[in-house]
Tab-separated table of C-alpha atoms and ligand atoms in Angstrom:
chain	number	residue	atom	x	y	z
A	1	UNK	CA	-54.671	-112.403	114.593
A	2	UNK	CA	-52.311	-113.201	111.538
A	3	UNK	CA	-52.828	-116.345	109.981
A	4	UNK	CA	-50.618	-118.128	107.238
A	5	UNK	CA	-52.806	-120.872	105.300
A	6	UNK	CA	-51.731	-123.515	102.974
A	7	UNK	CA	-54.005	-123.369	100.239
A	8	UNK	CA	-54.383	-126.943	98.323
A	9	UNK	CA	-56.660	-126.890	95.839
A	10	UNK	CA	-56.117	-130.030	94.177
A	11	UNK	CA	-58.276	-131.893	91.328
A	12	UNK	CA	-61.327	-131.941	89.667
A	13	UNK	CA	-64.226	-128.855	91.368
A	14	UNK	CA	-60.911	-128.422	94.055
A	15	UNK	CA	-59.900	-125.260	92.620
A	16	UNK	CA	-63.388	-124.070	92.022
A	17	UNK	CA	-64.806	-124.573	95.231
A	18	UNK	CA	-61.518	-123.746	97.283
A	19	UNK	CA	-61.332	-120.693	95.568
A	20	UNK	CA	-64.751	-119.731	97.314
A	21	UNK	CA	-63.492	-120.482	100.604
A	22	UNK	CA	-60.365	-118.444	100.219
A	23	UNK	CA	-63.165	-115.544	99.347
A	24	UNK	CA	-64.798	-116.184	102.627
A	25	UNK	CA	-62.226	-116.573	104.752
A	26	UNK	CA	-61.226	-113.046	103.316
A	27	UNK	CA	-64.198	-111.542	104.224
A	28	UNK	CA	-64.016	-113.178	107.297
A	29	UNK	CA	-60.564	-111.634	108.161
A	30	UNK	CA	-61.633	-108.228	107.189
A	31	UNK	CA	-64.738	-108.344	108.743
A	32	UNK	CA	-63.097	-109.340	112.615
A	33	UNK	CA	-59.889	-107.887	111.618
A	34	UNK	CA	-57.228	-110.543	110.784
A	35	UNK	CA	-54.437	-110.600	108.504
A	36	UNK	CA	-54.036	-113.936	106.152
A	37	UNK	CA	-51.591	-114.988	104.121
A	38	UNK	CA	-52.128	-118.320	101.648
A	39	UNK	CA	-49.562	-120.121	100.416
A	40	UNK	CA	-49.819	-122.345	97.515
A	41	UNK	CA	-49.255	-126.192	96.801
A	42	UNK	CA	-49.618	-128.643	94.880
A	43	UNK	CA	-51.540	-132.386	95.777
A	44	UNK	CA	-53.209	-135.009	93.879
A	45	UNK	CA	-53.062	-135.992	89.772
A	46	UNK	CA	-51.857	-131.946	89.245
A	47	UNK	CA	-48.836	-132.653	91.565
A	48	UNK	CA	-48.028	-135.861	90.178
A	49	UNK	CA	-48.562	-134.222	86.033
A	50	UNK	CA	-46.135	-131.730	87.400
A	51	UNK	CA	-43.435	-133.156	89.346
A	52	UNK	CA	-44.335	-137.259	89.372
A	53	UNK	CA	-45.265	-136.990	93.009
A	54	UNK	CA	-48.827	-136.884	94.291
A	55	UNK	CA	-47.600	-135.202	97.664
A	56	UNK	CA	-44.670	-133.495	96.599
A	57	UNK	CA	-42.024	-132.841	99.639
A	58	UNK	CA	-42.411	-128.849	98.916
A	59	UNK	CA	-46.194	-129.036	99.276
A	60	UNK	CA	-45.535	-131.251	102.870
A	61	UNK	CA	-43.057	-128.110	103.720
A	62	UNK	CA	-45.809	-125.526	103.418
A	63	UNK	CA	-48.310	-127.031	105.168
A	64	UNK	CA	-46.093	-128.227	108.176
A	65	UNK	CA	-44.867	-124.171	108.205
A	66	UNK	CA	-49.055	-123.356	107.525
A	67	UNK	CA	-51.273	-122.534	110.679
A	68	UNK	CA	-53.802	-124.567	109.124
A	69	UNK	CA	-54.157	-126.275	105.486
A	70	UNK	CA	-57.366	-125.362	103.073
A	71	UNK	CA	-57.646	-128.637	100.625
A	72	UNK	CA	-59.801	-129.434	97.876
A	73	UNK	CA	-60.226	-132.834	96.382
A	74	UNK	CA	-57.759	-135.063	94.882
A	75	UNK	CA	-58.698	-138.117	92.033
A	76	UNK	CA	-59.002	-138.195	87.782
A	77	UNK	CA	-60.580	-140.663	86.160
A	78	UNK	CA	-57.653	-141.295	83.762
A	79	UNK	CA	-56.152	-143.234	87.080
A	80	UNK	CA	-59.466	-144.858	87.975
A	81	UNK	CA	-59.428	-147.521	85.644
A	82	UNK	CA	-55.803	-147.883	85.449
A	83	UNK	CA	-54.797	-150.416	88.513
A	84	UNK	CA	-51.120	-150.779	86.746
A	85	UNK	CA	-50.634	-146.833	87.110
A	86	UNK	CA	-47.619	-146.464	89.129
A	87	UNK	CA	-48.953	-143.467	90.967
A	88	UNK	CA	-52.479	-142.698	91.869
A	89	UNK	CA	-53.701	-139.086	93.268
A	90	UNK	CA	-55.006	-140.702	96.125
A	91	UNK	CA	-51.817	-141.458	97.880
A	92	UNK	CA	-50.953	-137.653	97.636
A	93	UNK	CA	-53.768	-137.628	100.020
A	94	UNK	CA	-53.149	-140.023	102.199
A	95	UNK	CA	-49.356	-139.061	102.045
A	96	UNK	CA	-50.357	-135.886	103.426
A	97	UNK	CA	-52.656	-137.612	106.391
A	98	UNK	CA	-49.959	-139.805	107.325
A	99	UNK	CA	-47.160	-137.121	106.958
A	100	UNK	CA	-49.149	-135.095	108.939
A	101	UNK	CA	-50.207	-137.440	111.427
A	102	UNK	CA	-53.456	-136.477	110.965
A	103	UNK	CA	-55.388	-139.592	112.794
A	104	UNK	CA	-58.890	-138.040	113.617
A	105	UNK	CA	-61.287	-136.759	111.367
A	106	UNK	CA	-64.450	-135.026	111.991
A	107	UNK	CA	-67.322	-135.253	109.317
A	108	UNK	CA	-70.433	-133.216	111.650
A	109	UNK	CA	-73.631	-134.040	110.058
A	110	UNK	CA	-76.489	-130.973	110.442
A	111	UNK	CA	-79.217	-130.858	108.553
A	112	UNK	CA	-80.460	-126.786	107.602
A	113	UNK	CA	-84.949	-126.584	107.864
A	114	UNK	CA	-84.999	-125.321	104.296
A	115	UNK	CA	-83.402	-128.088	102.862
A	116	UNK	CA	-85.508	-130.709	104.560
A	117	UNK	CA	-87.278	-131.704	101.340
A	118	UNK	CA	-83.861	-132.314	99.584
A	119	UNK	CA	-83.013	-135.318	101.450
A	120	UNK	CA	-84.205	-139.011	100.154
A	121	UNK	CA	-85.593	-139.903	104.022
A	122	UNK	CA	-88.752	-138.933	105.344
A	123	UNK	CA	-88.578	-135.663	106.930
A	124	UNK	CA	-89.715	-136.659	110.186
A	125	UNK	CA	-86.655	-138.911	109.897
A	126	UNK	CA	-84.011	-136.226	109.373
A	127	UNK	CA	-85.739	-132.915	111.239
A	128	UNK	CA	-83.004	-132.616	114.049
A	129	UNK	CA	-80.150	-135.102	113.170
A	130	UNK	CA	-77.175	-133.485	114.345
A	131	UNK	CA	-73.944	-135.817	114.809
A	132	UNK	CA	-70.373	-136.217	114.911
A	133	UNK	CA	-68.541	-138.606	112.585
A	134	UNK	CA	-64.933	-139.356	113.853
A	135	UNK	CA	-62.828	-141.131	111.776
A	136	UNK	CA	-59.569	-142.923	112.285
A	137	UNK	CA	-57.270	-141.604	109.201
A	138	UNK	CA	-54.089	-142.757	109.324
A	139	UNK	CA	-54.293	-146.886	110.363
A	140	UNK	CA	-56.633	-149.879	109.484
A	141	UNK	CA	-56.440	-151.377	105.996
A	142	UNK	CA	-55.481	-148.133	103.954
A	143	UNK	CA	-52.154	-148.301	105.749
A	144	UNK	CA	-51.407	-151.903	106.743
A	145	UNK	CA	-49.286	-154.073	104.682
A	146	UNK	CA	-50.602	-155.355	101.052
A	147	UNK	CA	-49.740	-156.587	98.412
A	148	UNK	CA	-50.357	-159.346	95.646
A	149	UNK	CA	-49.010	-163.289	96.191
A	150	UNK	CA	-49.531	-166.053	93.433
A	151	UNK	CA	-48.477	-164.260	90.473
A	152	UNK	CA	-50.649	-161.362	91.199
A	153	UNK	CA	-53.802	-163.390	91.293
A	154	UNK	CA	-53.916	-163.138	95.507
A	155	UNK	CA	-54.201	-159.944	96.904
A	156	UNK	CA	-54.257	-158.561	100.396
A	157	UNK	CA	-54.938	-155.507	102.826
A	158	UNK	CA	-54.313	-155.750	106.483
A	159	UNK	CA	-56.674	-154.031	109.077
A	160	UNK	CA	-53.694	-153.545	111.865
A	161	UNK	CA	-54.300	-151.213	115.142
A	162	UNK	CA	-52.205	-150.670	117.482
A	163	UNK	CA	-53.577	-149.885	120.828
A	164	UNK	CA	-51.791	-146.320	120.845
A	165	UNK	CA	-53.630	-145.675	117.568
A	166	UNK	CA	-57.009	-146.695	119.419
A	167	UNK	CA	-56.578	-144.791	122.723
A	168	UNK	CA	-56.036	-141.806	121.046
A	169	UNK	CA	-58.693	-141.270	118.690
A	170	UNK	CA	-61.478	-142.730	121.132
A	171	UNK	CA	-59.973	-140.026	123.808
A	172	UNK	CA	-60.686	-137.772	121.317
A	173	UNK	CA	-64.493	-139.088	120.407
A	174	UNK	CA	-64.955	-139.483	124.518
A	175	UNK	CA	-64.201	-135.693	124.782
A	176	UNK	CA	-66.309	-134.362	121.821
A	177	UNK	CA	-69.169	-136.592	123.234
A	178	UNK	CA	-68.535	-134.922	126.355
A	179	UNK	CA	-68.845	-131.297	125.131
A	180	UNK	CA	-71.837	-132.585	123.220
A	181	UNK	CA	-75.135	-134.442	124.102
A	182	UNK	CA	-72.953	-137.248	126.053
A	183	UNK	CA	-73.358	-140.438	123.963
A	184	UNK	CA	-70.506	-142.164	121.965
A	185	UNK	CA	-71.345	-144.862	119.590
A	186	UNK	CA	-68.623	-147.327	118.724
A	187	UNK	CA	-68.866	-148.706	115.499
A	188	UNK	CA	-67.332	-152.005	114.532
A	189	UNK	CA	-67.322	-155.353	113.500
A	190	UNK	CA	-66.115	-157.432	117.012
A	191	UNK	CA	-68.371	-160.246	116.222
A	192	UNK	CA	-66.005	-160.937	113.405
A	193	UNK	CA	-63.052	-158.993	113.366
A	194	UNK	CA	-59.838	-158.985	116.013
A	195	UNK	CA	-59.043	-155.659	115.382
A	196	UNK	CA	-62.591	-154.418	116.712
A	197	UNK	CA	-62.282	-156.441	119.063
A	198	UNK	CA	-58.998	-154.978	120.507
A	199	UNK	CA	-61.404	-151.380	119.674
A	200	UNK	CA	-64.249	-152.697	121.565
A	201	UNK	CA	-61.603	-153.985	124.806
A	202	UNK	CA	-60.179	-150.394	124.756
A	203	UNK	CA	-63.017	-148.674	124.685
A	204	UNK	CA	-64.796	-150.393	127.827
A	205	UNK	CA	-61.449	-149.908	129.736
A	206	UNK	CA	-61.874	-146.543	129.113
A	207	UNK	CA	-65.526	-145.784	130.191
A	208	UNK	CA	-64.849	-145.168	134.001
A	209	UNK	CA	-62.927	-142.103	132.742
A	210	UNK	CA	-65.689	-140.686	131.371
A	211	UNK	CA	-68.762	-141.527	133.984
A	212	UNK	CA	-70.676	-138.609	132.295
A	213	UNK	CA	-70.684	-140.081	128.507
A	214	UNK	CA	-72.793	-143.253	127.457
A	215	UNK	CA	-71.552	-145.472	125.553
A	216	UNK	CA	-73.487	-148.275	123.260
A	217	UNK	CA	-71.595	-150.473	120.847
A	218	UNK	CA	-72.661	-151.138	117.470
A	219	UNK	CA	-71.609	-153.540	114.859
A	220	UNK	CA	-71.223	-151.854	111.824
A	221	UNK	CA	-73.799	-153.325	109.081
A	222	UNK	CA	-76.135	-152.509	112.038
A	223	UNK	CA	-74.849	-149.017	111.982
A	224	UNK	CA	-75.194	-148.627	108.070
A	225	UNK	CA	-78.723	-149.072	108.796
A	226	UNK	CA	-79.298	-146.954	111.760
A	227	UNK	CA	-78.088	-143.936	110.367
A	228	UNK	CA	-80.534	-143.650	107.662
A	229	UNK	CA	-83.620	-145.813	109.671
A	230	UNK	CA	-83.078	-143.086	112.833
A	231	UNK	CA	-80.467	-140.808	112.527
A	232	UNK	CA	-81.306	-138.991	115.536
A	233	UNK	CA	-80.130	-141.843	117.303
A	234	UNK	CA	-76.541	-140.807	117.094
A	235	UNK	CA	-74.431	-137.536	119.045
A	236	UNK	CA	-70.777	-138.901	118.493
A	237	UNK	CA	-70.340	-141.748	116.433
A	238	UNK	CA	-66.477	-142.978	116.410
A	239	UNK	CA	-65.117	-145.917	114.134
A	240	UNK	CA	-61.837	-146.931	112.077
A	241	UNK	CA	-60.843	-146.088	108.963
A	242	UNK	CA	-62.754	-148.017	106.573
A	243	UNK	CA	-66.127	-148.147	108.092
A	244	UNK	CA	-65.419	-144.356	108.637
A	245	UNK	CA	-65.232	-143.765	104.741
A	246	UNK	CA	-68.385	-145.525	104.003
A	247	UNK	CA	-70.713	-144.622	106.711
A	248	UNK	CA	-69.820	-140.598	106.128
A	249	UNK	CA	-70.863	-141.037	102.569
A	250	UNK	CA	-74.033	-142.390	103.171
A	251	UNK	CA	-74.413	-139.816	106.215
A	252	UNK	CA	-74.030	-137.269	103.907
A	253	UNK	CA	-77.344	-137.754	102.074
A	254	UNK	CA	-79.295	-137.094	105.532
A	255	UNK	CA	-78.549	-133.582	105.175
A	256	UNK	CA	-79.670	-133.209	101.558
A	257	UNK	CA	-76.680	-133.248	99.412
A	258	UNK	CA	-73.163	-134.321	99.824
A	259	UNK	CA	-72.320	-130.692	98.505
A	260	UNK	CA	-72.828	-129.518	101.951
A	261	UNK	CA	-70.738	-131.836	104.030
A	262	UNK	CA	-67.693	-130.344	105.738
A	263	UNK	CA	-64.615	-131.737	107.449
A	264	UNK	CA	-61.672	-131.440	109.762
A	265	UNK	CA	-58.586	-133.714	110.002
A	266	UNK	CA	-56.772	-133.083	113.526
A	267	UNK	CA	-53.623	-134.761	114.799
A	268	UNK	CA	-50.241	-134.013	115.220
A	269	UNK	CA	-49.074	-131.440	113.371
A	270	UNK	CA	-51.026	-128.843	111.307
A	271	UNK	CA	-54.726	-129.393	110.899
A	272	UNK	CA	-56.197	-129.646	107.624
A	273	UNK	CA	-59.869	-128.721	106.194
A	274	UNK	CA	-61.799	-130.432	103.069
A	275	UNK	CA	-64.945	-131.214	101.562
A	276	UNK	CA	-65.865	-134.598	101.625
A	277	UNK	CA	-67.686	-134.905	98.498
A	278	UNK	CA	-64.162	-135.394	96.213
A	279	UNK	CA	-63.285	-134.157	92.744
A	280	UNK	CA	-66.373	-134.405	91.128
A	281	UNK	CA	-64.570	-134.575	87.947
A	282	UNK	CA	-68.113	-134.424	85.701
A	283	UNK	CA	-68.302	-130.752	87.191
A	284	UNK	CA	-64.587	-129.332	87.187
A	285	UNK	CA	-64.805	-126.182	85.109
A	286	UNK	CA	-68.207	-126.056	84.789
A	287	UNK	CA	-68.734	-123.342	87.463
A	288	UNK	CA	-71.476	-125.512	88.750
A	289	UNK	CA	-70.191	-127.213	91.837
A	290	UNK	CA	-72.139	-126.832	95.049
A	291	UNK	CA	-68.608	-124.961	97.356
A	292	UNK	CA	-71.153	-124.700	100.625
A	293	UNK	CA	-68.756	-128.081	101.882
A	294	UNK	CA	-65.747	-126.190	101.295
A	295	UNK	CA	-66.813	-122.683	103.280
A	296	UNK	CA	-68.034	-125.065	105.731
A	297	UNK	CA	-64.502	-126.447	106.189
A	298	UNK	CA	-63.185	-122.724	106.711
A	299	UNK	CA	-66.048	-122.264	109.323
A	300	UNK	CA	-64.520	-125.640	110.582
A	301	UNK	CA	-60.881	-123.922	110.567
A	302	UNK	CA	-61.796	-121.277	112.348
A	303	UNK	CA	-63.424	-122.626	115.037
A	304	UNK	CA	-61.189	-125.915	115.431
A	305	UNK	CA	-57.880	-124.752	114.348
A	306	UNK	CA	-57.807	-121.326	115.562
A	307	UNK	CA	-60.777	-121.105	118.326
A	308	UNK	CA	-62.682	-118.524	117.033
A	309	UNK	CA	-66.368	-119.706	117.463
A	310	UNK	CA	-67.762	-116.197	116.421
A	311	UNK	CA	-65.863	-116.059	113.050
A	312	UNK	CA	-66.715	-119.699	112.498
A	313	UNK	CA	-70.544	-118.962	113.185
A	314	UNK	CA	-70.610	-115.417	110.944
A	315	UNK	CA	-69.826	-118.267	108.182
A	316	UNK	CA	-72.687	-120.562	108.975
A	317	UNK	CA	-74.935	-117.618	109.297
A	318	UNK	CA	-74.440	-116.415	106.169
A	319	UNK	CA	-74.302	-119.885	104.494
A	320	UNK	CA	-77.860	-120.415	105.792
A	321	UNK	CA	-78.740	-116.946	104.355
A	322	UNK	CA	-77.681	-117.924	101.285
A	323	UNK	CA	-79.825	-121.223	101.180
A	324	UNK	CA	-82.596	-119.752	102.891
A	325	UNK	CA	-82.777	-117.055	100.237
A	326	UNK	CA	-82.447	-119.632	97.604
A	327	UNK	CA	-78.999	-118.700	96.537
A	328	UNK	CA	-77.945	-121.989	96.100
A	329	UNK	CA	-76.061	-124.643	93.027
A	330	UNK	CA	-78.391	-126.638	90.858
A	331	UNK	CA	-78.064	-129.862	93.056
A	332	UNK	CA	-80.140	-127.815	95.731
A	333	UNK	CA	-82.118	-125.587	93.067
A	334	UNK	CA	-85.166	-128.012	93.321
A	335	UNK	CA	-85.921	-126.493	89.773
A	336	UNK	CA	-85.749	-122.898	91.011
A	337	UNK	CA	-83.358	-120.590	89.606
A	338	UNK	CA	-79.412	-122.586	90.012
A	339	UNK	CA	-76.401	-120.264	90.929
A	340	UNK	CA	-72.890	-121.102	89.582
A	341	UNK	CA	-70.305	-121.889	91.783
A	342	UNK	CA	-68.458	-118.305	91.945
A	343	UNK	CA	-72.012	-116.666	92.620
A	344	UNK	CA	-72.707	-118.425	95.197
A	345	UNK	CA	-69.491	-117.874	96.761
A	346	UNK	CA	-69.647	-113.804	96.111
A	347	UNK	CA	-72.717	-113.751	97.828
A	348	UNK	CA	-71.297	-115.301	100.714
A	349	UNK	CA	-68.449	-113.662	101.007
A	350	UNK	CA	-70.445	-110.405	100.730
A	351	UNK	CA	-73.347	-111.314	103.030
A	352	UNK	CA	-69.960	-111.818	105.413
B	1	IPM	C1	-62.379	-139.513	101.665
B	1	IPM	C2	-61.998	-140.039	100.312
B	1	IPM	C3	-60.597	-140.628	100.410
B	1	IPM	C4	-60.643	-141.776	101.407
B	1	IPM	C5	-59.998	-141.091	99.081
B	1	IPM	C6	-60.008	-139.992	98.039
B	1	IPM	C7	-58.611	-141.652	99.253
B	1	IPM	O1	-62.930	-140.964	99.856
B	1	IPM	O2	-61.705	-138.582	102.150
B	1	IPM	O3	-63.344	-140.013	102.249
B	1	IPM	O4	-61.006	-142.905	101.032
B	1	IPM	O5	-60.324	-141.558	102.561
B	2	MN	MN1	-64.593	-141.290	101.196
């Protein structure tokens, strides 16, 4: 096959990390014989330093033309503690989401033997855990209206969902629970909120078309605490936006380190695959990040955006080869030898 990728590196360890991906998905393409092309853009602070836009409209052009986008990170801490600045990297990010109507995203959470020891839970706890995050992306309070009243001193973010926007992801979460062990948690706050509420209605009229999944409900505090007091519980686990963001960051520590946490964003146009661990901006340049999360998300591009499983698992293969053998960044070292960023991705990409 020929492929033409958008290649978005972004901020921060997003060009370091990318840049390891783009090495594996090379080897990957020479390896099952593929052609790729990448194309270049920019996102984020870099965009905005260049052109004043964090998603500029020629960056939105490439991807829509791009069979599937590779992304980085976006953020800097010079806009962190600046609420006044005018434009902040993160809307290039969720410019592109929206743009790209990309409303699902899928944060899988494995956990690999030899780093068993790395997580903060008890072993027995984590031995096993393998679930689905899926995230709304593009509604709930990072999109709905806000804004400051009373001089500034009010402020306000709207959790809207339309019932379109609900159907649609939770047919998506029904079928991956389907393909998978059958059980779909919904997560969400209906003992509180409307907008679960209208989740929680959709979701039960939707059970009798999918007699083969089980469904439970859970309210999401409960759910913060689940996932780290028995993560096993959980095959798909399917919530809205907000909830989504926090519960996949504290997810992320089951598996060890939040260095190894990959990610697809589906929807209606062009799929898009990132890291979730952000820009890391301590790290950029330092050769040390941990890119396993962002060859992950090209194993997660080729087996969601292009449907080759095998390609996707000769990544994972050699991903666990590479921890296995100990050929891993200082934040999985345990005080063995630490590999820099590019190493780490050479070895891949040559294991590949
Ligand atoms: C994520 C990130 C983003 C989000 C930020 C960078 C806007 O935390 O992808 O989880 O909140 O969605
Ligand atoms: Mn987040």
């Amino acid at each position: 096959m020929k492929f033409n990728i958008a290649k978005l590196p972004g901020d921060g360890i997003g060009p370091e990390v990318v840049a390891q991906a783009v090495k594996v998905v090379e080897a990957v393409c020479k390896r099952f014989g593929h052609e790729v092309s990448w194309q270049a853009g920019l996102v984020g602070a870099c965009a905005i330093d260049q052109c004043g836009d964090a998603y500029p409209a020629a960056t939105h052009k490439i991807c829509l033309a791009a069979d599937a986008v590779l992304f980085g990170a976006v953020g800097d801490p010079k806009y962190d503690n600046n609420p006044t600045a005018p434009v902040r990297p993160e809307q290039g990010l969720l410019a592109m989401r929206k743009q790209l109507g990309l409303f699902a995203n899928l944060r899988p959470v494995e956990t690999f033997k030899t780093l068993i020891g790395k997580s903060p839970l008890k072993a027995e706890l984590v031995d096993g855990a393998d679930f689905l995050c899926v995230r709304e992306l593009t509604g709930g309070m990072y999109f709905g209206e806000k804004g400051r009243k009373d001089n500034g001193d009010t402020a306000y973010d709207t959790c809207i969902y339309s019932r379109f926007e609900v159907e649609r992801i939770l047919r998506l979460a029904f079928g991956y629970a389907r393909n998978r062990r059958k059980h779909l948690t919904v997560v969400d706050k209906a003992n509180v909120l409307e907008s679960s509420r209208l989740w929680r209605q959709i979701a039960r009229e939707m059970e009798p078309q999918f007699p083969d999944v089980t469904v439970d409900y859970m309210f999401v505090d409960n759910a913060a605490m689940q996932l780290i007091r028995n993560p096993k519980f959980f095959d798909v686990l399917v919530t809205e936006n907000t909830f989504g963001d926090i519960l996949t960051d504290e997810a992320s520590v089951i598996s060890g380190s939040m260095g190894l946490l990959a990610s697809a964003s589906v929807g209606e146009h062009t799929s898009l695959f990132e890291p979730i661990h952000g820009s890391y901006p301590q790290a950029a340049g330092k050769n040390i990040a941990n890119p396993l999360a962002a060859i992950l998300s090209a194993a997660m591009m080729f087996e969601y955006a292009f449907g080759l499983m095998e390609e996707g698992r000769a990544i994972r293969t050699a991903v666990a080869a590479s921890i296995d053998q100990g050929v891993v960044t200082e934040d999985l070292a345990d005080g063995g030898k630490a590999f820099s960023t590019s190493e780490v991705g050479d070895w891949i990409a040559n294991h590949i």
